[in-house]
CSV table of C-alpha atoms and ligand atoms in Angstrom, one decimal:
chain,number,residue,atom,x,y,z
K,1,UNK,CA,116.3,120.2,119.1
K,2,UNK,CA,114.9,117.1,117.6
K,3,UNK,CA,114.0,117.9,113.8
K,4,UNK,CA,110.2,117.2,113.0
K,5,UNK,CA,108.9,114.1,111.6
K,6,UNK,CA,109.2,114.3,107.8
K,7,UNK,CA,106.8,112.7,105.5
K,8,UNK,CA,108.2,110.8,102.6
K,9,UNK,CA,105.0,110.9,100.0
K,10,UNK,CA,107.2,109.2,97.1
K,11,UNK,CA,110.8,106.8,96.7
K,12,UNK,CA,112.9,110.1,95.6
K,13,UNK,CA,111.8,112.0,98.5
K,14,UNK,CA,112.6,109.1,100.9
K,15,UNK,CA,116.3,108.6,99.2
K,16,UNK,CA,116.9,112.8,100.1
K,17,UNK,CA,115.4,112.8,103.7
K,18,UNK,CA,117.7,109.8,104.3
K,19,UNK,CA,120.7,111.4,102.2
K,20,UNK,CA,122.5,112.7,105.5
K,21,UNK,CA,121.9,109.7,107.5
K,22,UNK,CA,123.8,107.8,104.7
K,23,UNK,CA,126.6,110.3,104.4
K,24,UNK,CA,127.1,110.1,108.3
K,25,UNK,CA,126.8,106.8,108.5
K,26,UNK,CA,123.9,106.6,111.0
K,27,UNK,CA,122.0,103.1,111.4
K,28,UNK,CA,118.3,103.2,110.2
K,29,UNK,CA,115.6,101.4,111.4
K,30,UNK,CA,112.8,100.6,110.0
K,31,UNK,CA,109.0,99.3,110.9
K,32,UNK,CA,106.8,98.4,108.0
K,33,UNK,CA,102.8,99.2,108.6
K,34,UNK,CA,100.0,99.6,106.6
K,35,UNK,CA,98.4,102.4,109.3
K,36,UNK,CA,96.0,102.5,111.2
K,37,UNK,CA,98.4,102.6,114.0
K,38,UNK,CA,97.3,101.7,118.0
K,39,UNK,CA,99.7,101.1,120.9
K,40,UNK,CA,101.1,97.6,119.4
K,41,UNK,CA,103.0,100.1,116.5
K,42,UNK,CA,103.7,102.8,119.2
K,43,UNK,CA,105.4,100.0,120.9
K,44,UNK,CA,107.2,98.8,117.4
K,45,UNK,CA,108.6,102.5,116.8
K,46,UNK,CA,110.0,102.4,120.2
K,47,UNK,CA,111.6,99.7,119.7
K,48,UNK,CA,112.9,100.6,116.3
K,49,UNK,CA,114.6,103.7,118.3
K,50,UNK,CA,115.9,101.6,121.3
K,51,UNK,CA,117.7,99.4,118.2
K,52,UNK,CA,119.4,102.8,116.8
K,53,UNK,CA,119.0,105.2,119.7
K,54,UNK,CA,119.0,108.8,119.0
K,55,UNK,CA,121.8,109.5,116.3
K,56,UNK,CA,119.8,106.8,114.1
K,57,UNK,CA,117.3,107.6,112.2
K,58,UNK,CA,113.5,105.9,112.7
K,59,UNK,CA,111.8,105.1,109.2
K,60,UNK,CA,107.5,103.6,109.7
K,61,UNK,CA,106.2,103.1,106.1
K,62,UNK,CA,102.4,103.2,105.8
K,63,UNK,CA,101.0,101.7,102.8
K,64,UNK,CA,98.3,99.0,102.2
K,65,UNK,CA,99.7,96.8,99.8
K,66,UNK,CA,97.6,95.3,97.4
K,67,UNK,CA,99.5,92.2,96.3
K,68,UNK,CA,98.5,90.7,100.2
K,69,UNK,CA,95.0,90.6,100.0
K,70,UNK,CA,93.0,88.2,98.1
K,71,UNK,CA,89.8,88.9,96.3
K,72,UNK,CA,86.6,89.4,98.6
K,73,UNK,CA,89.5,90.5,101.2
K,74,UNK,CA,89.2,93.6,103.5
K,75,UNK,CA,91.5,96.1,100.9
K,76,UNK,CA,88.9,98.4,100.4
K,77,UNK,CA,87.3,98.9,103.6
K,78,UNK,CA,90.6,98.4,105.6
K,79,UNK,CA,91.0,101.1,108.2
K,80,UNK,CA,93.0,104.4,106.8
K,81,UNK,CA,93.4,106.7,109.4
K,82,UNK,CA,96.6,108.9,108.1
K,83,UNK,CA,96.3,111.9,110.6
K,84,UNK,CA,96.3,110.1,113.5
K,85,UNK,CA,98.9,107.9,112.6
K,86,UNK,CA,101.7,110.7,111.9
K,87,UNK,CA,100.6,111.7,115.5
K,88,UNK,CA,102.0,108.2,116.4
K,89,UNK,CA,105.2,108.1,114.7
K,90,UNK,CA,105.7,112.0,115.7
K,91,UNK,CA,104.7,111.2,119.8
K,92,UNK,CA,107.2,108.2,119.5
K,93,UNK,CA,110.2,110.2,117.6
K,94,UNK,CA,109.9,108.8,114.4
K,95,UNK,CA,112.2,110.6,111.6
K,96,UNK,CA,110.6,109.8,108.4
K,97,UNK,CA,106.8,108.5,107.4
K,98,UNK,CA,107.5,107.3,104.2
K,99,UNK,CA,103.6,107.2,102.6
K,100,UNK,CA,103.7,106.2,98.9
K,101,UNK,CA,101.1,105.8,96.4
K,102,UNK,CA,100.4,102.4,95.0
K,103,UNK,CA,102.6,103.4,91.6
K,104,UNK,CA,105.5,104.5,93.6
K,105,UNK,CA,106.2,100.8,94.9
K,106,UNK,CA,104.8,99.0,91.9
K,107,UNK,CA,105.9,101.7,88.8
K,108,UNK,CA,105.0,99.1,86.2
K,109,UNK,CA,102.0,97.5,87.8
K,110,UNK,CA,101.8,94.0,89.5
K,111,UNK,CA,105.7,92.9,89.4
K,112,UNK,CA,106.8,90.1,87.4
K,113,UNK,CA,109.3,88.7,89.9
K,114,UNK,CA,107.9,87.9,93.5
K,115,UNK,CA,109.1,86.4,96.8
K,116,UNK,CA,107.8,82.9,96.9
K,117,UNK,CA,107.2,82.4,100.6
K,118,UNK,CA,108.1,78.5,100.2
K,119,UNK,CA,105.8,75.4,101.8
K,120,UNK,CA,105.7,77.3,105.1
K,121,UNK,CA,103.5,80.1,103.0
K,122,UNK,CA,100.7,77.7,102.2
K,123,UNK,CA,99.7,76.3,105.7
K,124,UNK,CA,98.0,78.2,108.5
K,125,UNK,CA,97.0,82.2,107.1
K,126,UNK,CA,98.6,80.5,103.8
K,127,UNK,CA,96.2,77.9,103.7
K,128,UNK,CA,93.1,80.4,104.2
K,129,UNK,CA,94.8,83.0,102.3
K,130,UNK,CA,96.5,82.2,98.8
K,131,UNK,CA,99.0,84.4,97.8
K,132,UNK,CA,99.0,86.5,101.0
K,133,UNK,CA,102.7,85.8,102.2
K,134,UNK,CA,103.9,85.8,98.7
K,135,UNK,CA,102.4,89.9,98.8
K,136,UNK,CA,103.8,90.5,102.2
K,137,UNK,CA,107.2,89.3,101.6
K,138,UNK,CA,107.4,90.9,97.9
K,139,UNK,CA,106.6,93.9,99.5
K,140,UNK,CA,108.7,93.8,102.4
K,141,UNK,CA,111.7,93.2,100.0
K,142,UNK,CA,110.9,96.3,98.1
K,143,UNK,CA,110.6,98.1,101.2
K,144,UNK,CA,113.9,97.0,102.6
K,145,UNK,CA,115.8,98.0,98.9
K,146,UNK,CA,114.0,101.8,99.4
K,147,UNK,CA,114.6,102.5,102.8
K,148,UNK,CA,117.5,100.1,103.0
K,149,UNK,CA,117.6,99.8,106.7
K,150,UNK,CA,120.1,98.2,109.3
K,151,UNK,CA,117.1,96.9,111.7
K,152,UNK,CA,113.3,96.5,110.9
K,153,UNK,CA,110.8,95.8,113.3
K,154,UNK,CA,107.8,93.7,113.7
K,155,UNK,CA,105.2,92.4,116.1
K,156,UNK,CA,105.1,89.2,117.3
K,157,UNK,CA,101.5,88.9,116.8
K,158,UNK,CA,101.5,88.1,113.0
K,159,UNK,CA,104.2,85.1,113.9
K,160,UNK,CA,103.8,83.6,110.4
K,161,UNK,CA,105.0,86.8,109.1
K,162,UNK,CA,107.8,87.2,111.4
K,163,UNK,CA,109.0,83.9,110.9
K,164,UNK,CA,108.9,84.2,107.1
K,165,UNK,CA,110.2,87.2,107.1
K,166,UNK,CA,113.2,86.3,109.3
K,167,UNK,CA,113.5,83.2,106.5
K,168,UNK,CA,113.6,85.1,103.5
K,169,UNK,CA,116.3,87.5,105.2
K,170,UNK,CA,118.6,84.4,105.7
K,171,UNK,CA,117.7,82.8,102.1
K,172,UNK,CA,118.3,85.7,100.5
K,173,UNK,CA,121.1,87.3,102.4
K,174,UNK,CA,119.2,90.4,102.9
K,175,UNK,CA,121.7,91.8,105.6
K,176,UNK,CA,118.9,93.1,107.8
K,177,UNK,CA,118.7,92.3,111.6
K,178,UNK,CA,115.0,91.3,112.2
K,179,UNK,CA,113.7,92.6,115.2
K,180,UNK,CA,110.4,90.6,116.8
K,181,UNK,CA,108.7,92.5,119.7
K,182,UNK,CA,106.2,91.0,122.0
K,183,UNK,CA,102.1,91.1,121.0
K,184,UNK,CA,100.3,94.5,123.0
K,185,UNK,CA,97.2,93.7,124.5
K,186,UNK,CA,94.2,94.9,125.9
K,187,UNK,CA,93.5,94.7,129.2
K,188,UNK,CA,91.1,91.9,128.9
K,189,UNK,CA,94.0,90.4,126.8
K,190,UNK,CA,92.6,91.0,123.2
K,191,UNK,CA,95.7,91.2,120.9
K,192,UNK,CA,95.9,94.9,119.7
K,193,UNK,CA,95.1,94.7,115.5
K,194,UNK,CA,94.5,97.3,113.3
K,195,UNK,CA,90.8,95.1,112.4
K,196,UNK,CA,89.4,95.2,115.8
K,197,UNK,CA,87.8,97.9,114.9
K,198,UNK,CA,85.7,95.7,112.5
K,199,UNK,CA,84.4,93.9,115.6
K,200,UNK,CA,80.6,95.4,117.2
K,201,UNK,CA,80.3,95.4,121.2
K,202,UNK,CA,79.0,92.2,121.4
K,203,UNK,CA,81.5,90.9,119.2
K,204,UNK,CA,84.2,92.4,120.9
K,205,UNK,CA,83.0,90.7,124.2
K,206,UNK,CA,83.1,87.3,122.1
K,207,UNK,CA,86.7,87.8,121.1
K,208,UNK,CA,88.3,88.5,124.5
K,209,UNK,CA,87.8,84.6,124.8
K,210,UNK,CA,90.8,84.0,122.2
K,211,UNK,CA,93.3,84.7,124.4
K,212,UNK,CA,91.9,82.8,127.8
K,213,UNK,CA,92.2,79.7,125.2
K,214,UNK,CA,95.7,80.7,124.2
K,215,UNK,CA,96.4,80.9,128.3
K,216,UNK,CA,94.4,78.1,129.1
K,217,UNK,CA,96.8,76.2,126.4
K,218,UNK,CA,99.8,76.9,127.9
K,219,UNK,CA,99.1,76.4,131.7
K,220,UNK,CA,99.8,73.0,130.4
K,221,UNK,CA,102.9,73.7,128.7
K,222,UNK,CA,104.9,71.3,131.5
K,223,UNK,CA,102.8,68.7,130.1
K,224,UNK,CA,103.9,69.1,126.6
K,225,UNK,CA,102.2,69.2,123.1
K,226,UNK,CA,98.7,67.3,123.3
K,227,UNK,CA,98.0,68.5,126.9
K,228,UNK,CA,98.5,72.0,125.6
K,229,UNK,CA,96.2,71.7,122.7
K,230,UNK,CA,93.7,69.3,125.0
K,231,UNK,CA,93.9,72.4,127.3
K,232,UNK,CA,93.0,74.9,125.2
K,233,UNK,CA,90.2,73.2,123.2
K,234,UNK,CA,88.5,72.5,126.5
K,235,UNK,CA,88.4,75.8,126.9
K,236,UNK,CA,87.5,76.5,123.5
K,237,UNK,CA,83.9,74.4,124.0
K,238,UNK,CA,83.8,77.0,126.8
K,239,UNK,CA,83.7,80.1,124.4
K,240,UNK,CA,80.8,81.3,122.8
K,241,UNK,CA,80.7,82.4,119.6
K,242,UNK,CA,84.7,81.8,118.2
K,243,UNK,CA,84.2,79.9,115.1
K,244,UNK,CA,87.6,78.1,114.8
K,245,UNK,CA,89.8,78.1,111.9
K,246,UNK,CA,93.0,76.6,113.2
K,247,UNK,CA,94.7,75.9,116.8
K,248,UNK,CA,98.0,74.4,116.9
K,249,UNK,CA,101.2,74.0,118.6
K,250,UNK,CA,104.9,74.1,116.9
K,251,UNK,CA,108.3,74.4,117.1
K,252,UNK,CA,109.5,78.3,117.4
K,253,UNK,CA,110.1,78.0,113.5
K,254,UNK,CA,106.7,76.7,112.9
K,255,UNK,CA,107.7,73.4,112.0
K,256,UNK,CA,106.7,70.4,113.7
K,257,UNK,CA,107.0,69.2,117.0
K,258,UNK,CA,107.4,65.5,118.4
K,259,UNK,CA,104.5,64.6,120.8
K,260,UNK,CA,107.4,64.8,123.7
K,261,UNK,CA,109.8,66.9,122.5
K,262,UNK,CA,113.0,67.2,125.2
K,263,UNK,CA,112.1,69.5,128.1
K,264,UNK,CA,112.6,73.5,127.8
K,265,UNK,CA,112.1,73.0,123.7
K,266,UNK,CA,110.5,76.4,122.9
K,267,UNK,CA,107.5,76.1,120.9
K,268,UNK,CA,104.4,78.4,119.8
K,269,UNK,CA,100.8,77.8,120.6
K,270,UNK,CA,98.8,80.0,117.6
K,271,UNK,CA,95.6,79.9,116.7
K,272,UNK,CA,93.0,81.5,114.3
K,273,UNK,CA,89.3,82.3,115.0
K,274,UNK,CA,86.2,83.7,113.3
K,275,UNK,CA,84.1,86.4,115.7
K,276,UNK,CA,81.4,87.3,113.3
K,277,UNK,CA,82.9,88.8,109.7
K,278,UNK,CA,86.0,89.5,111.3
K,279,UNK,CA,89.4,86.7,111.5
K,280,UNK,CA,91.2,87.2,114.4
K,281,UNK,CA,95.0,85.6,114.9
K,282,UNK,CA,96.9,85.1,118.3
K,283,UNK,CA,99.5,83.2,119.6
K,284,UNK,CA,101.7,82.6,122.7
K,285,UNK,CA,105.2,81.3,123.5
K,286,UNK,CA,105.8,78.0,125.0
K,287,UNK,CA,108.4,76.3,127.0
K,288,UNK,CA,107.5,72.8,126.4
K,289,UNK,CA,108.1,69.9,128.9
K,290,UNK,CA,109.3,71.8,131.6
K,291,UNK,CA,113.2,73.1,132.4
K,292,UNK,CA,115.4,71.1,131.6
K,293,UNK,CA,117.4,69.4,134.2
K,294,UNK,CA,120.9,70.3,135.1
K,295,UNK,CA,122.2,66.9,133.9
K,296,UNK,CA,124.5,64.9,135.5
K,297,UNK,CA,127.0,65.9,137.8
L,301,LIG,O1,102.0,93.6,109.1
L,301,LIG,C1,101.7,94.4,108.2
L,301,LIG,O2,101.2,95.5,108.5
L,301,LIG,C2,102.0,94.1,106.7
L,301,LIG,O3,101.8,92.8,106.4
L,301,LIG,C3,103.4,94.6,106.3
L,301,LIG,C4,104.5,93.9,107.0
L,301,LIG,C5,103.5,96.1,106.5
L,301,LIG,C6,103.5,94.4,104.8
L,301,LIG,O4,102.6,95.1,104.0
């Protein structure tokens, strides 16, 4: 019989309900929220079990972590819906919520040391969010010496995250395997995020647009890097009512691209919108310039 979900409200607590696991050696994984879980988590905790199948253990920490948002950010008002989201992790076989007050990850207040994210933490989000990656990652480093996990898993849809989180593993020599799984959508193709519900009816109409730019983007992926972006702005002019912040295409590191880079390079296509209050991010893969040819033979 599968034990029940147990729920981890402090770092001493966690340590016992993963003491067996350690003694027997099992493989944990691990997939950082901060609640208000829909189907894109769901689909993360899966994953997290697929990694570790069922003699590892399955670890989701919710916990809103102040150090990421700026001031005039969404901290207060961001969506807390605990209940419902132990329903998740329990319906997906989750082992252990780990739930922690603010004082139980930072004991002595703001920390002194933190995780500089590096120049790729000051462009894009970065740039309209100081200090956010430099939270995330700090956090996600105190998370990963707590729960101490094998795999960790995170969604593809917050790809500056993913990326920088994949980074600091390698600069730092974290020893975690960092698992990306693909964006969930709605079936109008509106990226699954935890502030969608910030979004009105109207506005929710509005910011199903986002991704038909994203797709209009990449229909011209065989063309390379300006016909994406010329692709997707023209349909950008189409929308109504997505206030831009940012549309771009990169390398699949987020670096930069050359305007023909050699066929089959894989790039990203992301962009960033306004829809009312509310910032919405997206992105899609991209194989730029077409296959690549067999070469000679
Ligand atoms: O993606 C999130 O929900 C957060 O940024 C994370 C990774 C849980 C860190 O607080």
């Amino acid at each position: 019989m599968t034990p029940p979900l147990a729920v981890a409200s402090d770092r001493h607590e966690l340590g016992l309900r993963l003491a067996d696991a350690r003694r027997a050696g099992a493989a944990v994984a691990f997939v950082p929220t901060m609640g208000a879980l829909h189907a894109g988590h769901a689909c993360l905790v899966r994953a997290a079990r697929d990694r570790v199948g069922p003699e590892g253990r399955v670890v989701v920490s919710i916990f809103v972590n102040p150090l990421q948002f700026g001031p005039g950010e969404d901290l207060e008002r961001y969506p807390r819906s605990f209940d419902a989201d132990l329903a998740v992790c329990a319906r997906e076989g989750a082992d252990v919520v780990y739930a922690p007050r603010v004082d139980d990850v930072y004991p002595g207040g703001q920390p002194a040391v933190n995780v500089s994210p590096g120049p790729l933490g000051e462009v894009l989000e970065g740039a309209v969010r100081p200090g956010h990656f430099r939270g995330v990652l700090t956090v996600v480093a105190k998370l990963f010496g707590l729960v101490r996990p094998d795999v960790a898993v995170f969604g593809e849809k917050d790809y500056q995250q993913l990326v920088l989180v994949r980074r600091m593993v390698a600069d730092l020599c974290l020893g975690v395997e960092v698992v990306g799984v693909e964006t969930q959508r709605e079936p109008d193709g509106l990226a699954l995020s935890s502030r969608n519900r910030y979004l009105d009816p109207e506005q929710r109409q509005r910011a199903s647009a986002l991704i038909r730019v994203l797709e209009a983007g990449r229909s011209a992926q065989e063309r390379g890097r300006d016909a994406v972006l010329g692709s997707a702005r023209v349909e950008l002019r189409r929308a109504h009512g997505l206030d831009l912040d940012y549309l771009v295409v990169t390398d699949a590191d987020l670096g930069d691209l050359p305007a023909a880079p050699p066929p089959g390079t894989a790039g990203r296509l992301l962009a960033a919108v306004r829809v009312g209050g509310t910032r919405l991010i997206d992105n899609l893969p991209l194989t730029l310039g077409g296959t690549p040819t067999g070469g000679d033979r």
